[in-house]
Amino acid sequence: MTQSETPPSSDGTRRRDLLATGTVVLGCAGACALAVPFVESLKNPVANPLSDRLLDVDLSSLTPGQDMSVRWRDWPVFIQRRTPQMLAALQAPDHLATLRDADSKVLQQPKDATNWHRSVRPEYGVLIGVCTHLGCVPSFEKPGSTPEAKGGYFCPCHGSHFDAAGRVARRAPAPCNLPVPPVTFLSDTKLRIGHSAGDPGFSMSDIQQI
Ligand code: FES
């Protein structure tokens, strides 16, 4: 069985920590440096004063096909507003055949995001921007920026591709889909990160690989 076919470990964090110790320090320095400008570009809106684990985000400036990044609990969080074309691409049978976990069977998201678009509302995707391989920050591939770009994410460290729902490509080194944080829409343009109204018992510690 090749590395790319290895199923996710039930103890993924420990597996990644071991890999990180041996590989990241020596081998990833240059590639990780590529990701630094992206991390530095993250916006950091004011956290909800009631709890440092809740973050309210204004989505009113996010136009279809765009994404934005915020920081929550020291993780970058990608928020994208999907076009009808992006949503259609997520459901195309030939695309689904290229994914390792098209149906989100591995617990990488709350129950209310365990669906074909891996989000509470199909129009908005919300993903933890940490590659499930060795933890680099993937970059957004704006739809139409290249002939292949359909609004997914690419990790510069070892070349993992994720689609617009954060689902990892079958042949990528990353073992799992990008994690989805718990979110609740307070209005059509206001998103709260840190609590899932549809899965209130969900905790980020439930995630298998982050
Ligand atoms: S960290 Fe290796 S592919 Fe992302």
PDB file of N, CA and C in Angstrom, residues 119-205:
ATOM      1  N   SER A 119     -20.854  22.054   5.143  1.00  0.00           N
ATOM      2  CA  SER A 119     -21.079  23.357   5.769  1.00  0.00           C
ATOM      3  C   SER A 119     -22.533  23.452   6.213  1.00  0.00           C
ATOM      4  N   VAL A 120     -22.824  24.498   6.989  1.00  0.00           N
ATOM      5  CA  VAL A 120     -24.197  24.689   7.461  1.00  0.00           C
ATOM      6  C   VAL A 120     -25.072  25.211   6.336  1.00  0.00           C
ATOM      7  N   ARG A 121     -24.552  26.163   5.573  1.00  0.00           N
ATOM      8  CA  ARG A 121     -25.261  26.698   4.403  1.00  0.00           C
ATOM      9  C   ARG A 121     -24.412  26.417   3.170  1.00  0.00           C
ATOM     10  N   PRO A 122     -24.989  25.868   2.114  1.00  0.00           N
ATOM     11  CA  PRO A 122     -24.180  25.554   0.933  1.00  0.00           C
ATOM     12  C   PRO A 122     -23.406  26.754   0.401  1.00  0.00           C
ATOM     13  N   GLU A 123     -23.965  27.939   0.514  1.00  0.00           N
ATOM     14  CA  GLU A 123     -23.324  29.128  -0.060  1.00  0.00           C
ATOM     15  C   GLU A 123     -22.011  29.487   0.638  1.00  0.00           C
ATOM     16  N   TYR A 124     -21.873  29.115   1.897  1.00  0.00           N
ATOM     17  CA  TYR A 124     -20.668  29.477   2.655  1.00  0.00           C
ATOM     18  C   TYR A 124     -19.925  28.227   3.137  1.00  0.00           C
ATOM     19  N   GLY A 125     -18.637  28.182   2.835  1.00  0.00           N
ATOM     20  CA  GLY A 125     -17.786  27.136   3.377  1.00  0.00           C
ATOM     21  C   GLY A 125     -16.913  27.725   4.475  1.00  0.00           C
ATOM     22  N   VAL A 126     -16.739  26.981   5.576  1.00  0.00           N
ATOM     23  CA  VAL A 126     -15.884  27.426   6.682  1.00  0.00           C
ATOM     24  C   VAL A 126     -14.976  26.250   7.046  1.00  0.00           C
ATOM     25  N   LEU A 127     -13.674  26.467   6.945  1.00  0.00           N
ATOM     26  CA  LEU A 127     -12.719  25.370   7.122  1.00  0.00           C
ATOM     27  C   LEU A 127     -11.541  25.824   7.983  1.00  0.00           C
ATOM     28  N   ILE A 128     -11.015  24.919   8.801  1.00  0.00           N
ATOM     29  CA  ILE A 128      -9.753  25.199   9.488  1.00  0.00           C
ATOM     30  C   ILE A 128      -8.643  25.091   8.440  1.00  0.00           C
ATOM     31  N   GLY A 129      -7.846  26.158   8.314  1.00  0.00           N
ATOM     32  CA  GLY A 129      -6.819  26.202   7.268  1.00  0.00           C
ATOM     33  C   GLY A 129      -5.516  25.569   7.683  1.00  0.00           C
ATOM     34  N   VAL A 130      -5.580  24.327   8.133  1.00  0.00           N
ATOM     35  CA  VAL A 130      -4.372  23.602   8.548  1.00  0.00           C
ATOM     36  C   VAL A 130      -4.369  22.268   7.818  1.00  0.00           C
ATOM     37  N   CYS A 131      -3.342  22.053   7.021  1.00  0.00           N
ATOM     38  CA  CYS A 131      -3.256  20.813   6.246  1.00  0.00           C
ATOM     39  C   CYS A 131      -3.176  19.613   7.178  1.00  0.00           C
ATOM     40  N   THR A 132      -3.937  18.574   6.869  1.00  0.00           N
ATOM     41  CA  THR A 132      -3.972  17.392   7.737  1.00  0.00           C
ATOM     42  C   THR A 132      -2.766  16.479   7.530  1.00  0.00           C
ATOM     43  N   HIS A 133      -1.830  16.882   6.686  1.00  0.00           N
ATOM     44  CA  HIS A 133      -0.592  16.105   6.551  1.00  0.00           C
ATOM     45  C   HIS A 133       0.374  16.516   7.663  1.00  0.00           C
ATOM     46  N   LEU A 134       1.034  17.668   7.498  1.00  0.00           N
ATOM     47  CA  LEU A 134       2.012  18.096   8.504  1.00  0.00           C
ATOM     48  C   LEU A 134       1.755  19.511   8.986  1.00  0.00           C
ATOM     49  N   GLY A 135       0.569  20.031   8.724  1.00  0.00           N
ATOM     50  CA  GLY A 135       0.166  21.263   9.382  1.00  0.00           C
ATOM     51  C   GLY A 135       0.477  22.568   8.685  1.00  0.00           C
ATOM     52  N   CYS A 136       0.888  22.550   7.425  1.00  0.00           N
ATOM     53  CA  CYS A 136       1.094  23.813   6.705  1.00  0.00           C
ATOM     54  C   CYS A 136      -0.253  24.473   6.404  1.00  0.00           C
ATOM     55  N   VAL A 137      -0.193  25.724   5.983  1.00  0.00           N
ATOM     56  CA  VAL A 137      -1.417  26.472   5.664  1.00  0.00           C
ATOM     57  C   VAL A 137      -1.639  26.447   4.146  1.00  0.00           C
ATOM     58  N   PRO A 138      -2.695  25.805   3.687  1.00  0.00           N
ATOM     59  CA  PRO A 138      -2.970  25.788   2.234  1.00  0.00           C
ATOM     60  C   PRO A 138      -3.381  27.168   1.729  1.00  0.00           C
ATOM     61  N   SER A 139      -3.291  27.340   0.430  1.00  0.00           N
ATOM     62  CA  SER A 139      -3.704  28.605  -0.173  1.00  0.00           C
ATOM     63  C   SER A 139      -4.936  28.380  -1.047  1.00  0.00           C
ATOM     64  N   PHE A 140      -5.738  29.432  -1.155  1.00  0.00           N
ATOM     65  CA  PHE A 140      -6.989  29.380  -1.907  1.00  0.00           C
ATOM     66  C   PHE A 140      -6.700  29.461  -3.403  1.00  0.00           C
ATOM     67  N   GLU A 141      -7.378  28.640  -4.179  1.00  0.00           N
ATOM     68  CA  GLU A 141      -7.267  28.697  -5.636  1.00  0.00           C
ATOM     69  C   GLU A 141      -8.545  29.339  -6.174  1.00  0.00           C
ATOM     70  N   LYS A 142      -8.456  30.622  -6.408  1.00  0.00           N
ATOM     71  CA  LYS A 142      -9.641  31.380  -6.826  1.00  0.00           C
ATOM     72  C   LYS A 142     -10.218  30.782  -8.106  1.00  0.00           C
ATOM     73  N   PRO A 143     -11.533  30.578  -8.147  1.00  0.00           N
ATOM     74  CA  PRO A 143     -12.142  29.974  -9.339  1.00  0.00           C
ATOM     75  C   PRO A 143     -11.782  30.765 -10.593  1.00  0.00           C
ATOM     76  N   GLY A 144     -11.297  30.049 -11.612  1.00  0.00           N
ATOM     77  CA  GLY A 144     -10.969  30.697 -12.875  1.00  0.00           C
ATOM     78  C   GLY A 144      -9.573  31.274 -12.941  1.00  0.00           C
ATOM     79  N   SER A 145      -8.825  31.272 -11.814  1.00  0.00           N
ATOM     80  CA  SER A 145      -7.471  31.836 -11.846  1.00  0.00           C
ATOM     81  C   SER A 145      -6.532  30.969 -12.687  1.00  0.00           C
ATOM     82  N   THR A 146      -6.831  29.684 -12.762  1.00  0.00           N
ATOM     83  CA  THR A 146      -6.157  28.786 -13.699  1.00  0.00           C
ATOM     84  C   THR A 146      -7.261  27.908 -14.304  1.00  0.00           C
ATOM     85  N   PRO A 147      -6.963  27.206 -15.390  1.00  0.00           N
ATOM     86  CA  PRO A 147      -8.016  26.360 -15.987  1.00  0.00           C
ATOM     87  C   PRO A 147      -8.531  25.308 -15.013  1.00  0.00           C
ATOM     88  N   GLU A 148      -7.677  24.878 -14.064  1.00  0.00           N
ATOM     89  CA  GLU A 148      -8.099  23.809 -13.139  1.00  0.00           C
ATOM     90  C   GLU A 148      -8.763  24.363 -11.875  1.00  0.00           C
ATOM     91  N   ALA A 149      -8.541  25.633 -11.561  1.00  0.00           N
ATOM     92  CA  ALA A 149      -8.976  26.161 -10.270  1.00  0.00           C
ATOM     93  C   ALA A 149     -10.488  26.261 -10.176  1.00  0.00           C
ATOM     94  N   LYS A 150     -11.033  25.579  -9.167  1.00  0.00           N
ATOM     95  CA  LYS A 150     -12.493  25.594  -8.962  1.00  0.00           C
ATOM     96  C   LYS A 150     -12.838  26.057  -7.552  1.00  0.00           C
ATOM     97  N   GLY A 151     -11.924  26.818  -6.940  1.00  0.00           N
ATOM     98  CA  GLY A 151     -12.222  27.341  -5.620  1.00  0.00           C
ATOM     99  C   GLY A 151     -11.797  26.432  -4.492  1.00  0.00           C
ATOM    100  N   GLY A 152     -10.825  25.571  -4.735  1.00  0.00           N
ATOM    101  CA  GLY A 152     -10.333  24.689  -3.693  1.00  0.00           C
ATOM    102  C   GLY A 152      -9.081  25.258  -3.038  1.00  0.00           C
ATOM    103  N   TYR A 153      -8.309  24.383  -2.402  1.00  0.00           N
ATOM    104  CA  TYR A 153      -7.115  24.802  -1.673  1.00  0.00           C
ATOM    105  C   TYR A 153      -5.944  23.889  -2.034  1.00  0.00           C
ATOM    106  N   PHE A 154      -4.755  24.499  -2.026  1.00  0.00           N
ATOM    107  CA  PHE A 154      -3.539  23.768  -2.368  1.00  0.00           C
ATOM    108  C   PHE A 154      -2.514  23.980  -1.263  1.00  0.00           C
ATOM    109  N   CYS A 155      -1.958  22.891  -0.763  1.00  0.00           N
ATOM    110  CA  CYS A 155      -0.917  23.004   0.267  1.00  0.00           C
ATOM    111  C   CYS A 155       0.448  23.035  -0.408  1.00  0.00           C
ATOM    112  N   PRO A 156       1.217  24.120  -0.197  1.00  0.00           N
ATOM    113  CA  PRO A 156       2.494  24.252  -0.904  1.00  0.00           C
ATOM    114  C   PRO A 156       3.591  23.343  -0.365  1.00  0.00           C
ATOM    115  N   CYS A 157       3.393  22.771   0.825  1.00  0.00           N
ATOM    116  CA  CYS A 157       4.498  22.011   1.425  1.00  0.00           C
ATOM    117  C   CYS A 157       4.765  20.696   0.699  1.00  0.00           C
ATOM    118  N   HIS A 158       3.716  19.916   0.449  1.00  0.00           N
ATOM    119  CA  HIS A 158       3.927  18.633  -0.229  1.00  0.00           C
ATOM    120  C   HIS A 158       2.862  18.381  -1.288  1.00  0.00           C
ATOM    121  N   GLY A 159       2.115  19.412  -1.652  1.00  0.00           N
ATOM    122  CA  GLY A 159       1.250  19.305  -2.824  1.00  0.00           C
ATOM    123  C   GLY A 159      -0.111  18.673  -2.624  1.00  0.00           C
ATOM    124  N   SER A 160      -0.683  18.744  -1.425  1.00  0.00           N
ATOM    125  CA  SER A 160      -2.046  18.213  -1.245  1.00  0.00           C
ATOM    126  C   SER A 160      -3.076  19.180  -1.819  1.00  0.00           C
ATOM    127  N   HIS A 161      -4.027  18.623  -2.536  1.00  0.00           N
ATOM    128  CA  HIS A 161      -5.148  19.404  -3.059  1.00  0.00           C
ATOM    129  C   HIS A 161      -6.397  19.096  -2.240  1.00  0.00           C
ATOM    130  N   PHE A 162      -7.171  20.137  -1.973  1.00  0.00           N
ATOM    131  CA  PHE A 162      -8.471  20.001  -1.308  1.00  0.00           C
ATOM    132  C   PHE A 162      -9.488  20.740  -2.164  1.00  0.00           C
ATOM    133  N   ASP A 163     -10.689  20.208  -2.262  1.00  0.00           N
ATOM    134  CA  ASP A 163     -11.692  20.931  -3.056  1.00  0.00           C
ATOM    135  C   ASP A 163     -12.320  22.051  -2.219  1.00  0.00           C
ATOM    136  N   ALA A 164     -13.324  22.717  -2.785  1.00  0.00           N
ATOM    137  CA  ALA A 164     -13.909  23.873  -2.113  1.00  0.00           C
ATOM    138  C   ALA A 164     -14.632  23.489  -0.820  1.00  0.00           C
ATOM    139  N   ALA A 165     -14.912  22.212  -0.642  1.00  0.00           N
ATOM    140  CA  ALA A 165     -15.500  21.749   0.611  1.00  0.00           C
ATOM    141  C   ALA A 165     -14.425  21.208   1.556  1.00  0.00           C
ATOM    142  N   GLY A 166     -13.156  21.369   1.187  1.00  0.00           N
ATOM    143  CA  GLY A 166     -12.071  20.891   2.042  1.00  0.00           C
ATOM    144  C   GLY A 166     -11.834  19.394   1.943  1.00  0.00           C
ATOM    145  N   ARG A 167     -12.400  18.749   0.920  1.00  0.00           N
ATOM    146  CA  ARG A 167     -12.213  17.297   0.777  1.00  0.00           C
ATOM    147  C   ARG A 167     -10.893  17.024   0.050  1.00  0.00           C
ATOM    148  N   VAL A 168     -10.098  16.126   0.626  1.00  0.00           N
ATOM    149  CA  VAL A 168      -8.755  15.900   0.114  1.00  0.00           C
ATOM    150  C   VAL A 168      -8.786  14.972  -1.108  1.00  0.00           C
ATOM    151  N   ALA A 169      -7.874  15.254  -2.029  1.00  0.00           N
ATOM    152  CA  ALA A 169      -7.743  14.399  -3.214  1.00  0.00           C
ATOM    153  C   ALA A 169      -7.189  13.029  -2.816  1.00  0.00           C
ATOM    154  N   ARG A 170      -7.637  12.012  -3.505  1.00  0.00           N
ATOM    155  CA  ARG A 170      -7.272  10.635  -3.174  1.00  0.00           C
ATOM    156  C   ARG A 170      -5.754  10.413  -3.154  1.00  0.00           C
ATOM    157  N   ARG A 171      -5.022  11.031  -4.065  1.00  0.00           N
ATOM    158  CA  ARG A 171      -3.579  10.785  -4.177  1.00  0.00           C
ATOM    159  C   ARG A 171      -2.730  11.770  -3.371  1.00  0.00           C
ATOM    160  N   ALA A 172      -3.352  12.623  -2.587  1.00  0.00           N
ATOM    161  CA  ALA A 172      -2.596  13.623  -1.811  1.00  0.00           C
ATOM    162  C   ALA A 172      -1.923  12.971  -0.603  1.00  0.00           C
ATOM    163  N   PRO A 173      -0.817  13.544  -0.128  1.00  0.00           N
ATOM    164  CA  PRO A 173      -0.213  13.021   1.105  1.00  0.00           C
ATOM    165  C   PRO A 173      -1.063  13.278   2.347  1.00  0.00           C
ATOM    166  N   ALA A 174      -1.888  14.305   2.338  1.00  0.00           N
ATOM    167  CA  ALA A 174      -2.753  14.569   3.492  1.00  0.00           C
ATOM    168  C   ALA A 174      -3.776  13.434   3.628  1.00  0.00           C
ATOM    169  N   PRO A 175      -3.935  12.887   4.839  1.00  0.00           N
ATOM    170  CA  PRO A 175      -4.796  11.716   4.998  1.00  0.00           C
ATOM    171  C   PRO A 175      -6.279  12.023   5.130  1.00  0.00           C
ATOM    172  N   CYS A 176      -6.604  13.248   5.542  1.00  0.00           N
ATOM    173  CA  CYS A 176      -8.006  13.555   5.880  1.00  0.00           C
ATOM    174  C   CYS A 176      -8.440  14.879   5.258  1.00  0.00           C
ATOM    175  N   ASN A 177      -9.751  15.033   5.194  1.00  0.00           N
ATOM    176  CA  ASN A 177     -10.325  16.315   4.779  1.00  0.00           C
ATOM    177  C   ASN A 177      -9.934  17.405   5.776  1.00  0.00           C
ATOM    178  N   LEU A 178      -9.964  18.656   5.311  1.00  0.00           N
ATOM    179  CA  LEU A 178      -9.712  19.766   6.227  1.00  0.00           C
ATOM    180  C   LEU A 178     -10.793  19.775   7.315  1.00  0.00           C
ATOM    181  N   PRO A 179     -10.430  20.078   8.564  1.00  0.00           N
ATOM    182  CA  PRO A 179     -11.435  20.141   9.628  1.00  0.00           C
ATOM    183  C   PRO A 179     -12.421  21.291   9.394  1.00  0.00           C
ATOM    184  N   VAL A 180     -13.640  21.072   9.857  1.00  0.00           N
ATOM    185  CA  VAL A 180     -14.672  22.123   9.832  1.00  0.00           C
ATOM    186  C   VAL A 180     -14.949  22.526  11.276  1.00  0.00           C
ATOM    187  N   PRO A 181     -14.864  23.818  11.604  1.00  0.00           N
ATOM    188  CA  PRO A 181     -15.146  24.234  12.988  1.00  0.00           C
ATOM    189  C   PRO A 181     -16.653  24.308  13.228  1.00  0.00           C
ATOM    190  N   PRO A 182     -17.081  24.323  14.492  1.00  0.00           N
ATOM    191  CA  PRO A 182     -18.498  24.524  14.788  1.00  0.00           C
ATOM    192  C   PRO A 182     -18.885  25.974  14.500  1.00  0.00           C
ATOM    193  N   VAL A 183     -19.960  26.177  13.760  1.00  0.00           N
ATOM    194  CA  VAL A 183     -20.401  27.542  13.439  1.00  0.00           C
ATOM    195  C   VAL A 183     -21.918  27.646  13.543  1.00  0.00           C
ATOM    196  N   THR A 184     -22.374  28.879  13.714  1.00  0.00           N
ATOM    197  CA  THR A 184     -23.802  29.192  13.729  1.00  0.00           C
ATOM    198  C   THR A 184     -23.994  30.518  12.993  1.00  0.00           C
ATOM    199  N   PHE A 185     -24.999  30.600  12.146  1.00  0.00           N
ATOM    200  CA  PHE A 185     -25.321  31.873  11.506  1.00  0.00           C
ATOM    201  C   PHE A 185     -26.240  32.671  12.430  1.00  0.00           C
ATOM    202  N   LEU A 186     -25.772  33.848  12.838  1.00  0.00           N
ATOM    203  CA  LEU A 186     -26.580  34.728  13.680  1.00  0.00           C
ATOM    204  C   LEU A 186     -27.539  35.541  12.822  1.00  0.00           C
ATOM    205  N   SER A 187     -27.170  35.751  11.555  1.00  0.00           N
ATOM    206  CA  SER A 187     -28.024  36.402  10.563  1.00  0.00           C
ATOM    207  C   SER A 187     -27.497  35.974   9.196  1.00  0.00           C
ATOM    208  N   ASP A 188     -28.037  36.539   8.125  1.00  0.00           N
ATOM    209  CA  ASP A 188     -27.570  36.155   6.786  1.00  0.00           C
ATOM    210  C   ASP A 188     -26.125  36.560   6.553  1.00  0.00           C
ATOM    211  N   THR A 189     -25.645  37.556   7.278  1.00  0.00           N
ATOM    212  CA  THR A 189     -24.274  38.042   7.042  1.00  0.00           C
ATOM    213  C   THR A 189     -23.414  38.028   8.301  1.00  0.00           C
ATOM    214  N   LYS A 190     -23.877  37.385   9.349  1.00  0.00           N
ATOM    215  CA  LYS A 190     -23.070  37.329  10.570  1.00  0.00           C
ATOM    216  C   LYS A 190     -22.901  35.872  11.001  1.00  0.00           C
ATOM    217  N   LEU A 191     -21.646  35.496  11.104  1.00  0.00           N
ATOM    218  CA  LEU A 191     -21.291  34.114  11.419  1.00  0.00           C
ATOM    219  C   LEU A 191     -20.618  34.059  12.779  1.00  0.00           C
ATOM    220  N   ARG A 192     -21.037  33.118  13.597  1.00  0.00           N
ATOM    221  CA  ARG A 192     -20.344  32.888  14.866  1.00  0.00           C
ATOM    222  C   ARG A 192     -19.553  31.591  14.760  1.00  0.00           C
ATOM    223  N   ILE A 193     -18.262  31.689  14.969  1.00  0.00           N
ATOM    224  CA  ILE A 193     -17.384  30.514  14.985  1.00  0.00           C
ATOM    225  C   ILE A 193     -17.142  30.128  16.440  1.00  0.00           C
ATOM    226  N   GLY A 194     -17.296  28.833  16.732  1.00  0.00           N
ATOM    227  CA  GLY A 194     -17.029  28.369  18.091  1.00  0.00           C
ATOM    228  C   GLY A 194     -18.196  27.641  18.719  1.00  0.00           C
ATOM    229  N   HIS A 195     -19.363  27.704  18.061  1.00  0.00           N
ATOM    230  CA  HIS A 195     -20.526  26.983  18.583  1.00  0.00           C
ATOM    231  C   HIS A 195     -21.393  26.530  17.415  1.00  0.00           C
ATOM    232  N   SER A 196     -21.829  25.288  17.475  1.00  0.00           N
ATOM    233  CA  SER A 196     -22.716  24.756  16.434  1.00  0.00           C
ATOM    234  C   SER A 196     -24.117  24.600  17.000  1.00  0.00           C
ATOM    235  N   ALA A 197     -25.054  25.400  16.480  1.00  0.00           N
ATOM    236  CA  ALA A 197     -26.448  25.253  16.936  1.00  0.00           C
ATOM    237  C   ALA A 197     -27.016  23.909  16.498  1.00  0.00           C
ATOM    238  N   GLY A 198     -26.491  23.377  15.400  1.00  0.00           N
ATOM    239  CA  GLY A 198     -27.006  22.100  14.893  1.00  0.00           C
ATOM    240  C   GLY A 198     -26.349  20.882  15.534  1.00  0.00           C
ATOM    241  N   ASP A 199     -25.248  21.083  16.228  1.00  0.00           N
ATOM    242  CA  ASP A 199     -24.537  19.983  16.895  1.00  0.00           C
ATOM    243  C   ASP A 199     -23.892  20.557  18.152  1.00  0.00           C
ATOM    244  N   PRO A 200     -24.721  20.961  19.133  1.00  0.00           N
ATOM    245  CA  PRO A 200     -24.195  21.711  20.276  1.00  0.00           C
ATOM    246  C   PRO A 200     -23.187  20.945  21.121  1.00  0.00           C
ATOM    247  N   GLY A 201     -23.182  19.631  21.033  1.00  0.00           N
ATOM    248  CA  GLY A 201     -22.233  18.860  21.828  1.00  0.00           C
ATOM    249  C   GLY A 201     -20.881  18.696  21.156  1.00  0.00           C
ATOM    250  N   PHE A 202     -20.737  19.230  19.952  1.00  0.00           N
ATOM    251  CA  PHE A 202     -19.492  19.038  19.209  1.00  0.00           C
ATOM    252  C   PHE A 202     -18.348  19.806  19.841  1.00  0.00           C
ATOM    253  N   SER A 203     -17.186  19.153  19.886  1.00  0.00           N
ATOM    254  CA  SER A 203     -15.971  19.804  20.389  1.00  0.00           C
ATOM    255  C   SER A 203     -14.862  19.588  19.365  1.00  0.00           C
ATOM    256  N   MET A 204     -13.939  20.554  19.273  1.00  0.00           N
ATOM    257  CA  MET A 204     -12.822  20.398  18.344  1.00  0.00           C
ATOM    258  C   MET A 204     -11.951  19.198  18.723  1.00  0.00           C
ATOM    259  N   SER A 205     -12.017  18.772  19.972  1.00  0.00           N
ATOM    260  CA  SER A 205     -11.242  17.594  20.362  1.00  0.00           C
ATOM    261  C   SER A 205     -11.822  16.314  19.748  1.00  0.00           C
TER     262      SER A 205
END
